[in-house]
């Protein structure tokens, strides 16, 4: 089962990367399908032959940072080559219009991007983006996703070959290149959730009340980014309750802290605008943007199946990524039914960038499962 889940994870990552390649390589050549498949095969080989890097350990550690630094330098060059103002993607503009409205004492969720879209994310998303808003270049906000993921690989103490493989699979991917050029930050959002779950699990030896307070605040803040990111926390807490690590009373305590923290993030932006908030807010915007509320509800309920599926701690990461992927696939096919496949993909009726949400979980699962298998082989 471990090997099957690992293969499913790799296949999903490859499919997502292939979708990005097909959509954007088509703008360059008529042979986009063949070229996209060839690139995807090469991309997979970065993972498959990761253990061929048999140089000295110190060099591999340096190489890990060289890859990251090189990507940052390349990205800065791309920022100059493709300024924010020339983009057809408005995630940077959603952030700038949000903060511009705030400093003009206007209601922030009434603001509109340069493409006419209202801000859908929750308040903490914009608070995270604020330092990058001040720099005037939100591409650095996108790049921070790579930094956070690299930190996770180090924090988790994966072997260096898997660390390098993980970084290469991000930096050589079409989806992350698109994210950086487009000043998107989907990968960062999801990576922060991933880290909060890893930190939650690793700190279970804390005194329970301290653990509940710290993680209640962290989860409350992170949930104040995007609605769909509640799914990994559902998987986590079902595992926690199933294994009686938390009792129902503990779960209720942390839920209260999560809700208080989550609600607090809205206060700076709702004060003096409460009536406007009741008319238009991120809950209304997000629920009307992706798919009908009833379909979203079905996706959330489906995630509760993980109670029966998560057998091991590491399964949390696989099923978090898997159920996020299933939810975005549901959204994608819903758009296909309404608009047709061509309009959905090439006409951008569906935002394929949301598929990136599942990648940090699935990639991390693949890398730690490799680590686990190697450990078992050494001690068998």
CSV table of N, CA, C and O in Angstrom, one decimal, residues 242-366:
chain,number,residue,atom,x,y,z
A,242,UNK,N,-9.0,9.5,16.2
A,242,UNK,CA,-9.1,8.1,16.0
A,242,UNK,C,-8.1,7.4,16.9
A,242,UNK,O,-8.4,6.3,17.5
A,243,UNK,N,-6.9,8.0,17.0
A,243,UNK,CA,-5.8,7.3,17.8
A,243,UNK,C,-5.8,7.8,19.3
A,243,UNK,O,-4.9,7.6,20.0
A,244,UNK,N,-6.9,8.6,19.6
A,244,UNK,CA,-7.1,9.1,21.0
A,244,UNK,C,-5.9,9.9,21.5
A,244,UNK,O,-5.6,9.9,22.7
A,245,UNK,N,-5.2,10.6,20.6
A,245,UNK,CA,-4.1,11.5,21.0
A,245,UNK,C,-4.8,12.8,21.6
A,245,UNK,O,-4.3,13.3,22.6
A,246,UNK,N,-5.9,13.2,21.0
A,246,UNK,CA,-6.8,14.2,21.6
A,246,UNK,C,-8.1,13.5,22.0
A,246,UNK,O,-8.6,12.7,21.2
A,247,UNK,N,-8.6,13.9,23.1
A,247,UNK,CA,-10.0,13.5,23.4
A,247,UNK,C,-10.9,14.6,22.8
A,247,UNK,O,-10.5,15.6,22.4
A,248,UNK,N,-12.2,14.3,22.8
A,248,UNK,CA,-13.2,15.2,22.3
A,248,UNK,C,-13.1,16.5,23.0
A,248,UNK,O,-13.2,17.6,22.3
A,249,UNK,N,-12.9,16.6,24.3
A,249,UNK,CA,-12.8,17.8,25.0
A,249,UNK,C,-11.6,18.6,24.6
A,249,UNK,O,-11.7,19.9,24.5
A,250,UNK,N,-10.5,18.0,24.3
A,250,UNK,CA,-9.3,18.7,23.7
A,250,UNK,C,-9.6,19.3,22.4
A,250,UNK,O,-9.2,20.4,22.1
A,251,UNK,N,-10.3,18.5,21.6
A,251,UNK,CA,-10.7,18.9,20.2
A,251,UNK,C,-11.6,20.2,20.3
A,251,UNK,O,-11.4,21.1,19.5
A,252,UNK,N,-12.5,20.2,21.3
A,252,UNK,CA,-13.4,21.3,21.4
A,252,UNK,C,-12.6,22.6,21.9
A,252,UNK,O,-12.8,23.7,21.4
A,253,UNK,N,-11.6,22.4,22.8
A,253,UNK,CA,-10.8,23.5,23.2
A,253,UNK,C,-10.0,24.1,22.0
A,253,UNK,O,-10.0,25.3,21.9
A,254,UNK,N,-9.3,23.3,21.3
A,254,UNK,CA,-8.5,23.8,20.2
A,254,UNK,C,-9.4,24.4,19.1
A,254,UNK,O,-9.1,25.4,18.5
A,255,UNK,N,-10.7,23.9,18.9
A,255,UNK,CA,-11.6,24.5,18.0
A,255,UNK,C,-12.0,25.9,18.4
A,255,UNK,O,-12.1,26.8,17.5
A,256,UNK,N,-12.2,26.1,19.7
A,256,UNK,CA,-12.6,27.4,20.2
A,256,UNK,C,-11.4,28.4,19.9
A,256,UNK,O,-11.6,29.5,19.4
A,257,UNK,N,-10.2,28.0,20.2
A,257,UNK,CA,-9.0,28.9,20.0
A,257,UNK,C,-8.8,29.2,18.5
A,257,UNK,O,-8.5,30.3,18.1
A,258,UNK,N,-9.1,28.1,17.6
A,258,UNK,CA,-9.0,28.3,16.2
A,258,UNK,C,-10.0,29.4,15.7
A,258,UNK,O,-9.7,30.3,15.0
A,259,UNK,N,-11.2,29.2,16.2
A,259,UNK,CA,-12.3,30.1,15.8
A,259,UNK,C,-12.0,31.6,16.2
A,259,UNK,O,-12.3,32.5,15.5
A,260,UNK,N,-11.6,31.7,17.5
A,260,UNK,CA,-11.3,33.0,18.0
A,260,UNK,C,-10.1,33.7,17.2
A,260,UNK,O,-10.2,34.9,16.8
A,261,UNK,N,-9.1,32.9,17.0
A,261,UNK,CA,-7.9,33.5,16.2
A,261,UNK,C,-8.4,33.8,14.8
A,261,UNK,O,-8.0,34.9,14.3
A,262,UNK,N,-9.1,32.9,14.2
A,262,UNK,CA,-9.6,33.1,12.8
A,262,UNK,C,-10.4,34.4,12.7
A,262,UNK,O,-10.2,35.3,11.9
A,263,UNK,N,-11.4,34.6,13.7
A,263,UNK,CA,-12.3,35.8,13.7
A,263,UNK,C,-11.5,37.0,13.9
A,263,UNK,O,-11.8,38.1,13.3
A,264,UNK,N,-10.4,37.0,14.8
A,264,UNK,CA,-9.6,38.1,15.1
A,264,UNK,C,-8.9,38.7,13.9
A,264,UNK,O,-8.7,39.9,13.8
A,265,UNK,N,-8.5,37.8,12.9
A,265,UNK,CA,-7.8,38.3,11.7
A,265,UNK,C,-8.7,39.3,10.9
A,265,UNK,O,-8.2,40.0,10.1
A,266,UNK,N,-10.0,39.2,11.1
A,266,UNK,CA,-11.0,40.0,10.3
A,266,UNK,C,-11.1,41.4,10.9
A,266,UNK,O,-11.5,42.3,10.2
A,267,UNK,N,-10.9,41.5,12.2
A,267,UNK,CA,-11.2,42.8,12.9
A,267,UNK,C,-10.6,44.0,12.3
A,267,UNK,O,-11.3,45.0,12.1
A,268,UNK,N,-9.3,44.1,12.0
A,268,UNK,CA,-8.8,45.3,11.4
A,268,UNK,C,-9.5,45.8,10.1
A,268,UNK,O,-9.4,47.0,9.8
A,269,UNK,N,-10.1,44.8,9.4
A,269,UNK,CA,-10.6,45.1,8.1
A,269,UNK,C,-12.2,45.3,8.1
A,269,UNK,O,-12.8,45.7,7.1
A,270,UNK,N,-12.8,44.9,9.2
A,270,UNK,CA,-14.2,45.0,9.4
A,270,UNK,C,-14.7,46.2,10.2
A,270,UNK,O,-15.8,46.7,10.0
A,271,UNK,N,-13.8,46.6,11.1
A,271,UNK,CA,-14.2,47.8,11.9
A,271,UNK,C,-14.6,49.0,11.0
A,271,UNK,O,-13.9,49.3,10.0
A,272,UNK,N,-15.7,49.6,11.3
A,272,UNK,CA,-16.3,50.7,10.5
A,272,UNK,C,-16.9,50.3,9.2
A,272,UNK,O,-17.3,51.1,8.4
A,273,UNK,N,-16.8,49.0,8.9
A,273,UNK,CA,-17.4,48.5,7.6
A,273,UNK,C,-18.3,47.3,7.8
A,273,UNK,O,-18.4,46.4,6.9
A,274,UNK,N,-18.9,47.1,9.0
A,274,UNK,CA,-19.6,45.9,9.3
A,274,UNK,C,-20.8,45.6,8.3
A,274,UNK,O,-21.0,44.5,7.9
A,275,UNK,N,-21.5,46.6,8.0
A,275,UNK,CA,-22.6,46.5,7.1
A,275,UNK,C,-22.2,46.0,5.7
A,275,UNK,O,-22.8,45.1,5.0
A,276,UNK,N,-21.1,46.6,5.3
A,276,UNK,CA,-20.5,46.2,4.0
A,276,UNK,C,-20.0,44.7,4.0
A,276,UNK,O,-20.1,44.0,3.1
A,277,UNK,N,-19.4,44.4,5.2
A,277,UNK,CA,-19.0,43.0,5.4
A,277,UNK,C,-20.1,42.0,5.3
A,277,UNK,O,-19.9,40.9,4.7
A,278,UNK,N,-21.3,42.3,5.8
A,278,UNK,CA,-22.4,41.4,5.7
A,278,UNK,C,-22.9,41.2,4.2
A,278,UNK,O,-23.4,40.1,3.9
A,279,UNK,N,-22.6,42.2,3.4
A,279,UNK,CA,-23.1,42.1,2.0
A,279,UNK,C,-22.0,41.4,1.1
A,279,UNK,O,-22.4,40.6,0.2
A,280,UNK,N,-20.8,41.7,1.4
A,280,UNK,CA,-19.7,41.1,0.6
A,280,UNK,C,-18.5,40.7,1.5
A,280,UNK,O,-18.0,41.6,2.2
A,281,UNK,N,-18.1,39.5,1.4
A,281,UNK,CA,-17.0,39.0,2.2
A,281,UNK,C,-16.4,37.8,1.6
A,281,UNK,O,-16.9,37.3,0.6
A,282,UNK,N,-15.2,37.4,2.0
A,282,UNK,CA,-14.5,36.3,1.3
A,282,UNK,C,-15.3,35.0,1.3
A,282,UNK,O,-15.1,34.2,0.4
A,283,UNK,N,-16.2,34.7,2.2
A,283,UNK,CA,-17.0,33.5,2.2
A,283,UNK,C,-17.9,33.5,1.0
A,283,UNK,O,-18.1,32.5,0.3
A,284,UNK,N,-18.6,34.7,0.8
A,284,UNK,CA,-19.5,34.8,-0.4
A,284,UNK,C,-18.7,34.8,-1.7
A,284,UNK,O,-19.1,34.1,-2.6
A,285,UNK,N,-17.6,35.5,-1.7
A,285,UNK,CA,-16.8,35.6,-2.9
A,285,UNK,C,-16.2,34.2,-3.3
A,285,UNK,O,-16.4,33.8,-4.5
A,286,UNK,N,-15.6,33.5,-2.4
A,286,UNK,CA,-15.1,32.2,-2.7
A,286,UNK,C,-16.1,31.1,-3.0
A,286,UNK,O,-15.9,30.3,-3.9
A,287,UNK,N,-17.3,31.2,-2.3
A,287,UNK,CA,-18.3,30.2,-2.6
A,287,UNK,C,-18.9,30.3,-3.9
A,287,UNK,O,-19.4,29.4,-4.6
A,288,UNK,N,-18.9,31.6,-4.5
A,288,UNK,CA,-19.5,31.8,-5.8
A,288,UNK,C,-18.5,31.7,-6.9
A,288,UNK,O,-18.9,31.6,-8.1
A,289,UNK,N,-17.2,31.7,-6.6
A,289,UNK,CA,-16.2,31.7,-7.6
A,289,UNK,C,-15.9,30.3,-8.1
A,289,UNK,O,-15.7,30.1,-9.3
A,290,UNK,N,-15.7,29.3,-7.3
A,290,UNK,CA,-15.2,28.0,-7.7
A,290,UNK,C,-16.3,27.1,-8.2
A,290,UNK,O,-16.4,26.8,-9.4
A,291,UNK,N,-17.2,26.8,-7.3
A,291,UNK,CA,-18.3,25.9,-7.7
A,291,UNK,C,-19.4,26.1,-6.6
A,291,UNK,O,-19.2,26.7,-5.6
A,292,UNK,N,-20.6,25.5,-6.9
A,292,UNK,CA,-21.8,25.7,-6.0
A,292,UNK,C,-21.5,25.2,-4.6
A,292,UNK,O,-20.7,24.3,-4.4
A,293,UNK,N,-22.1,25.9,-3.6
A,293,UNK,CA,-21.9,25.5,-2.2
A,293,UNK,C,-22.1,24.1,-1.9
A,293,UNK,O,-21.4,23.4,-1.1
A,294,UNK,N,-23.2,23.5,-2.5
A,294,UNK,CA,-23.6,22.1,-2.3
A,294,UNK,C,-22.5,21.1,-2.7
A,294,UNK,O,-22.2,20.1,-2.1
A,295,UNK,N,-21.8,21.5,-3.8
A,295,UNK,CA,-20.7,20.6,-4.3
A,295,UNK,C,-19.5,20.7,-3.4
A,295,UNK,O,-18.8,19.7,-3.2
A,296,UNK,N,-19.2,21.9,-2.9
A,296,UNK,CA,-18.1,22.1,-2.0
A,296,UNK,C,-18.4,21.3,-0.7
A,296,UNK,O,-17.5,20.7,-0.1
A,297,UNK,N,-19.6,21.3,-0.3
A,297,UNK,CA,-20.0,20.6,0.9
A,297,UNK,C,-19.8,19.1,0.8
A,297,UNK,O,-19.3,18.4,1.7
A,298,UNK,N,-20.1,18.6,-0.4
A,298,UNK,CA,-19.9,17.2,-0.7
A,298,UNK,C,-18.4,16.8,-0.6
A,298,UNK,O,-18.0,15.8,-0.1
A,299,UNK,N,-17.6,17.7,-1.2
A,299,UNK,CA,-16.1,17.5,-1.1
A,299,UNK,C,-15.6,17.4,0.3
A,299,UNK,O,-14.8,16.6,0.6
A,300,UNK,N,-16.2,18.3,1.2
A,300,UNK,CA,-15.7,18.3,2.6
A,300,UNK,C,-16.2,17.1,3.3
A,300,UNK,O,-15.4,16.4,4.0
A,301,UNK,N,-17.4,16.6,3.0
A,301,UNK,CA,-17.9,15.4,3.7
A,301,UNK,C,-17.1,14.2,3.2
A,301,UNK,O,-16.8,13.3,4.0
A,302,UNK,N,-16.8,14.2,1.9
A,302,UNK,CA,-16.0,13.1,1.4
A,302,UNK,C,-14.7,12.9,2.1
A,302,UNK,O,-14.2,11.8,2.3
A,303,UNK,N,-14.1,14.0,2.5
A,303,UNK,CA,-12.8,14.0,3.2
A,303,UNK,C,-12.9,13.2,4.5
A,303,UNK,O,-11.9,12.7,5.0
A,304,UNK,N,-14.1,13.1,5.1
A,304,UNK,CA,-14.2,12.4,6.4
A,304,UNK,C,-14.0,10.9,6.2
A,304,UNK,O,-13.8,10.2,7.2
A,305,UNK,N,-14.0,10.4,5.0
A,305,UNK,CA,-13.6,9.0,4.7
A,305,UNK,C,-12.2,8.7,5.2
A,305,UNK,O,-11.9,7.6,5.5
A,306,UNK,N,-11.4,9.7,5.3
A,306,UNK,CA,-10.0,9.5,5.7
A,306,UNK,C,-9.9,8.9,7.1
A,306,UNK,O,-8.9,8.4,7.5
A,307,UNK,N,-11.0,9.1,7.9
A,307,UNK,CA,-11.0,8.5,9.2
A,307,UNK,C,-10.7,7.0,9.1
A,307,UNK,O,-10.0,6.4,10.0
A,308,UNK,N,-11.2,6.3,8.1
A,308,UNK,CA,-11.0,4.9,7.9
A,308,UNK,C,-9.8,4.6,7.1
A,308,UNK,O,-9.3,3.4,7.1
A,309,UNK,N,-9.2,5.5,6.4
A,309,UNK,CA,-8.1,5.3,5.5
A,309,UNK,C,-6.7,5.6,6.1
A,309,UNK,O,-5.7,4.9,5.7
A,310,UNK,N,-6.6,6.5,7.0
A,310,UNK,CA,-5.3,6.9,7.5
A,310,UNK,C,-4.9,6.0,8.6
A,310,UNK,O,-5.5,6.0,9.7
A,311,UNK,N,-4.0,5.1,8.3
A,311,UNK,CA,-3.5,4.1,9.2
A,311,UNK,C,-2.2,4.5,10.0
A,311,UNK,O,-2.0,4.1,11.1
A,312,UNK,N,-1.4,5.2,9.3
A,312,UNK,CA,-0.1,5.6,9.8
A,312,UNK,C,0.0,7.2,9.8
A,312,UNK,O,-0.7,7.8,9.0
A,313,UNK,N,0.9,7.7,10.6
A,313,UNK,CA,1.1,9.1,10.7
A,313,UNK,C,1.4,9.7,9.3
A,313,UNK,O,0.9,10.8,9.0
A,314,UNK,N,2.2,9.1,8.5
A,314,UNK,CA,2.6,9.6,7.2
A,314,UNK,C,1.5,9.6,6.2
A,314,UNK,O,1.5,10.4,5.3
A,315,UNK,N,0.4,8.8,6.5
A,315,UNK,CA,-0.7,8.8,5.6
A,315,UNK,C,-1.5,10.2,5.6
A,315,UNK,O,-2.2,10.5,4.7
A,316,UNK,N,-1.3,10.9,6.7
A,316,UNK,CA,-1.9,12.3,6.8
A,316,UNK,C,-1.5,13.1,5.6
A,316,UNK,O,-2.4,13.8,5.0
A,317,UNK,N,-0.3,13.0,5.2
A,317,UNK,CA,0.2,13.9,4.1
A,317,UNK,C,-0.3,13.4,2.8
A,317,UNK,O,-0.7,14.2,1.9
A,318,UNK,N,-0.4,12.1,2.6
A,318,UNK,CA,-0.9,11.6,1.3
A,318,UNK,C,-2.4,11.9,1.1
A,318,UNK,O,-2.8,12.4,0.1
A,319,UNK,N,-3.2,11.6,2.2
A,319,UNK,CA,-4.6,11.8,2.0
A,319,UNK,C,-5.0,13.3,2.1
A,319,UNK,O,-6.0,13.7,1.5
A,320,UNK,N,-4.1,14.2,2.7
A,320,UNK,CA,-4.4,15.6,2.6
A,320,UNK,C,-4.2,16.0,1.1
A,320,UNK,O,-5.1,16.7,0.6
A,321,UNK,N,-3.1,15.7,0.5
A,321,UNK,CA,-2.9,16.0,-0.9
A,321,UNK,C,-4.0,15.4,-1.8
A,321,UNK,O,-4.5,16.0,-2.7
A,322,UNK,N,-4.3,14.1,-1.5
A,322,UNK,CA,-5.2,13.4,-2.4
A,322,UNK,C,-6.6,14.0,-2.4
A,322,UNK,O,-7.2,14.2,-3.4
A,323,UNK,N,-7.1,14.4,-1.2
A,323,UNK,CA,-8.5,14.9,-1.1
A,323,UNK,C,-8.5,16.4,-1.6
A,323,UNK,O,-9.6,16.8,-2.1
A,324,UNK,N,-7.4,17.1,-1.5
A,324,UNK,CA,-7.4,18.4,-2.1
A,324,UNK,C,-7.4,18.3,-3.6
A,324,UNK,O,-8.1,19.0,-4.3
A,325,UNK,N,-6.7,17.3,-4.1
A,325,UNK,CA,-6.6,17.1,-5.6
A,325,UNK,C,-8.0,16.7,-6.1
A,325,UNK,O,-8.5,17.2,-7.1
A,326,UNK,N,-8.7,15.8,-5.3
A,326,UNK,CA,-10.1,15.4,-5.7
A,326,UNK,C,-11.0,16.6,-5.8
A,326,UNK,O,-11.9,16.7,-6.7
A,327,UNK,N,-10.9,17.5,-4.8
A,327,UNK,CA,-11.7,18.7,-4.7
A,327,UNK,C,-11.5,19.6,-5.9
A,327,UNK,O,-12.5,20.1,-6.5
A,328,UNK,N,-10.2,19.8,-6.3
A,328,UNK,CA,-9.9,20.7,-7.4
A,328,UNK,C,-10.3,20.0,-8.7
A,328,UNK,O,-10.8,20.7,-9.6
A,329,UNK,N,-10.2,18.7,-8.8
A,329,UNK,CA,-10.7,17.9,-10.0
A,329,UNK,C,-12.2,18.1,-10.1
A,329,UNK,O,-12.7,18.2,-11.2
A,330,UNK,N,-12.9,18.0,-9.0
A,330,UNK,CA,-14.4,18.2,-9.0
A,330,UNK,C,-14.7,19.6,-9.6
A,330,UNK,O,-15.6,19.8,-10.4
A,331,UNK,N,-14.0,20.6,-9.1
A,331,UNK,CA,-14.2,22.0,-9.6
A,331,UNK,C,-13.9,22.1,-11.1
A,331,UNK,O,-14.6,22.7,-11.9
A,332,UNK,N,-12.8,21.4,-11.5
A,332,UNK,CA,-12.4,21.4,-12.9
A,332,UNK,C,-13.4,20.8,-13.8
A,332,UNK,O,-13.9,21.4,-14.8
A,333,UNK,N,-13.9,19.6,-13.4
A,333,UNK,CA,-14.9,18.9,-14.2
A,333,UNK,C,-16.3,19.6,-14.2
A,333,UNK,O,-17.0,19.6,-15.2
A,334,UNK,N,-16.6,20.3,-13.1
A,334,UNK,CA,-17.8,21.1,-13.1
A,334,UNK,C,-17.7,22.2,-14.1
A,334,UNK,O,-18.7,22.5,-14.8
A,335,UNK,N,-16.5,22.8,-14.3
A,335,UNK,CA,-16.4,23.9,-15.3
A,335,UNK,C,-16.4,23.3,-16.7
A,335,UNK,O,-16.9,23.9,-17.6
A,336,UNK,N,-15.9,22.0,-16.8
A,336,UNK,CA,-15.9,21.4,-18.2
A,336,UNK,C,-17.4,21.1,-18.6
A,336,UNK,O,-17.8,21.4,-19.7
A,337,UNK,N,-18.2,20.7,-17.6
A,337,UNK,CA,-19.6,20.4,-17.9
A,337,UNK,C,-20.3,21.7,-18.4
A,337,UNK,O,-21.2,21.7,-19.2
A,338,UNK,N,-20.0,22.8,-17.8
A,338,UNK,CA,-20.6,24.1,-18.1
A,338,UNK,C,-20.1,24.7,-19.4
A,338,UNK,O,-20.8,25.2,-20.2
A,339,UNK,N,-18.7,24.7,-19.5
A,339,UNK,CA,-18.1,25.5,-20.5
A,339,UNK,C,-17.4,24.7,-21.6
A,339,UNK,O,-17.0,25.2,-22.7
A,340,UNK,N,-17.3,23.3,-21.5
A,340,UNK,CA,-16.6,22.5,-22.4
A,340,UNK,C,-15.1,22.4,-22.1
A,340,UNK,O,-14.6,23.4,-21.4
A,341,UNK,N,-14.5,21.4,-22.5
A,341,UNK,CA,-13.1,21.2,-22.2
A,341,UNK,C,-12.1,22.3,-22.7
A,341,UNK,O,-11.3,22.8,-22.0
A,342,UNK,N,-12.3,22.6,-24.0
A,342,UNK,CA,-11.4,23.6,-24.6
A,342,UNK,C,-11.5,25.0,-23.9
A,342,UNK,O,-10.5,25.6,-23.5
A,343,UNK,N,-12.7,25.4,-23.6
A,343,UNK,CA,-12.9,26.7,-22.9
A,343,UNK,C,-12.4,26.6,-21.5
A,343,UNK,O,-11.9,27.6,-20.9
A,344,UNK,N,-12.6,25.5,-20.9
A,344,UNK,CA,-12.2,25.3,-19.5
A,344,UNK,C,-10.6,25.4,-19.3
A,344,UNK,O,-10.1,26.1,-18.4
A,345,UNK,N,-9.9,24.7,-20.2
A,345,UNK,CA,-8.5,24.6,-20.1
A,345,UNK,C,-7.8,25.8,-20.8
A,345,UNK,O,-7.2,26.7,-20.1
A,346,UNK,N,-8.0,25.9,-22.1
A,346,UNK,CA,-7.3,27.0,-22.8
A,346,UNK,C,-8.0,28.3,-22.7
A,346,UNK,O,-7.4,29.4,-22.9
A,347,UNK,N,-9.3,28.3,-22.5
A,347,UNK,CA,-10.0,29.6,-22.3
A,347,UNK,C,-10.0,30.0,-20.9
A,347,UNK,O,-10.6,31.1,-20.5
A,348,UNK,N,-9.3,29.3,-20.0
A,348,UNK,CA,-9.1,29.7,-18.6
A,348,UNK,C,-10.4,29.9,-17.8
A,348,UNK,O,-10.5,30.7,-16.9
A,349,UNK,N,-11.5,29.1,-18.2
A,349,UNK,CA,-12.7,29.1,-17.4
A,349,UNK,C,-12.5,28.5,-16.0
A,349,UNK,O,-13.2,28.8,-15.1
A,350,UNK,N,-11.5,27.6,-16.0
A,350,UNK,CA,-11.1,27.0,-14.7
A,350,UNK,C,-9.7,27.5,-14.4
A,350,UNK,O,-8.9,27.5,-15.3
A,351,UNK,N,-9.4,27.8,-13.2
A,351,UNK,CA,-8.0,28.2,-12.8
A,351,UNK,C,-7.2,27.0,-12.4
A,351,UNK,O,-7.4,26.5,-11.3
A,352,UNK,N,-6.4,26.5,-13.3
A,352,UNK,CA,-5.7,25.3,-13.1
A,352,UNK,C,-4.6,25.4,-12.0
A,352,UNK,O,-4.1,24.4,-11.5
A,353,UNK,N,-4.3,26.7,-11.6
A,353,UNK,CA,-3.3,26.9,-10.6
A,353,UNK,C,-3.7,26.3,-9.2
A,353,UNK,O,-2.9,26.0,-8.4
A,354,UNK,N,-5.0,26.1,-9.0
A,354,UNK,CA,-5.5,25.5,-7.8
A,354,UNK,C,-5.0,24.1,-7.6
A,354,UNK,O,-5.0,23.6,-6.5
A,355,UNK,N,-4.6,23.4,-8.7
A,355,UNK,CA,-4.1,22.1,-8.5
A,355,UNK,C,-2.8,22.1,-7.8
A,355,UNK,O,-2.4,21.1,-7.2
A,356,UNK,N,-2.1,23.2,-7.8
A,356,UNK,CA,-0.8,23.3,-7.1
A,356,UNK,C,-1.0,23.1,-5.6
A,356,UNK,O,-0.1,22.7,-4.9
A,357,UNK,N,-2.2,23.3,-5.1
A,357,UNK,CA,-2.5,23.2,-3.6
A,357,UNK,C,-2.1,21.8,-3.1
A,357,UNK,O,-1.7,21.7,-1.9
A,358,UNK,N,-2.3,20.8,-3.9
A,358,UNK,CA,-2.0,19.4,-3.4
A,358,UNK,C,-0.6,19.0,-3.5
A,358,UNK,O,-0.2,18.0,-2.8
A,359,UNK,N,0.2,19.7,-4.3
A,359,UNK,CA,1.6,19.2,-4.6
A,359,UNK,C,2.5,19.2,-3.3
A,359,UNK,O,3.2,18.2,-3.2
A,360,UNK,N,2.6,20.2,-2.5
A,360,UNK,CA,3.5,20.1,-1.3
A,360,UNK,C,3.2,18.8,-0.5
A,360,UNK,O,4.2,18.1,0.0
A,361,UNK,N,2.0,18.5,-0.3
A,361,UNK,CA,1.6,17.3,0.5
A,361,UNK,C,2.1,16.0,-0.1
A,361,UNK,O,2.7,15.1,0.5
A,362,UNK,N,1.8,15.9,-1.4
A,362,UNK,CA,2.1,14.6,-2.1
A,362,UNK,C,3.6,14.5,-2.3
A,362,UNK,O,4.1,13.4,-2.2
A,363,UNK,N,4.3,15.6,-2.7
A,363,UNK,CA,5.7,15.5,-2.8
A,363,UNK,C,6.4,15.2,-1.5
A,363,UNK,O,7.3,14.4,-1.5
A,364,UNK,N,6.0,15.8,-0.5
A,364,UNK,CA,6.6,15.5,0.8
A,364,UNK,C,6.3,14.1,1.2
A,364,UNK,O,7.2,13.4,1.8
A,365,UNK,N,5.1,13.5,1.0
A,365,UNK,CA,4.8,12.1,1.3
A,365,UNK,C,5.8,11.2,0.5
A,365,UNK,O,6.3,10.3,1.0
A,366,UNK,N,6.0,11.5,-0.8
A,366,UNK,CA,6.9,10.7,-1.6
A,366,UNK,C,8.3,10.7,-1.0
A,366,UNK,O,9.0,9.6,-0.9
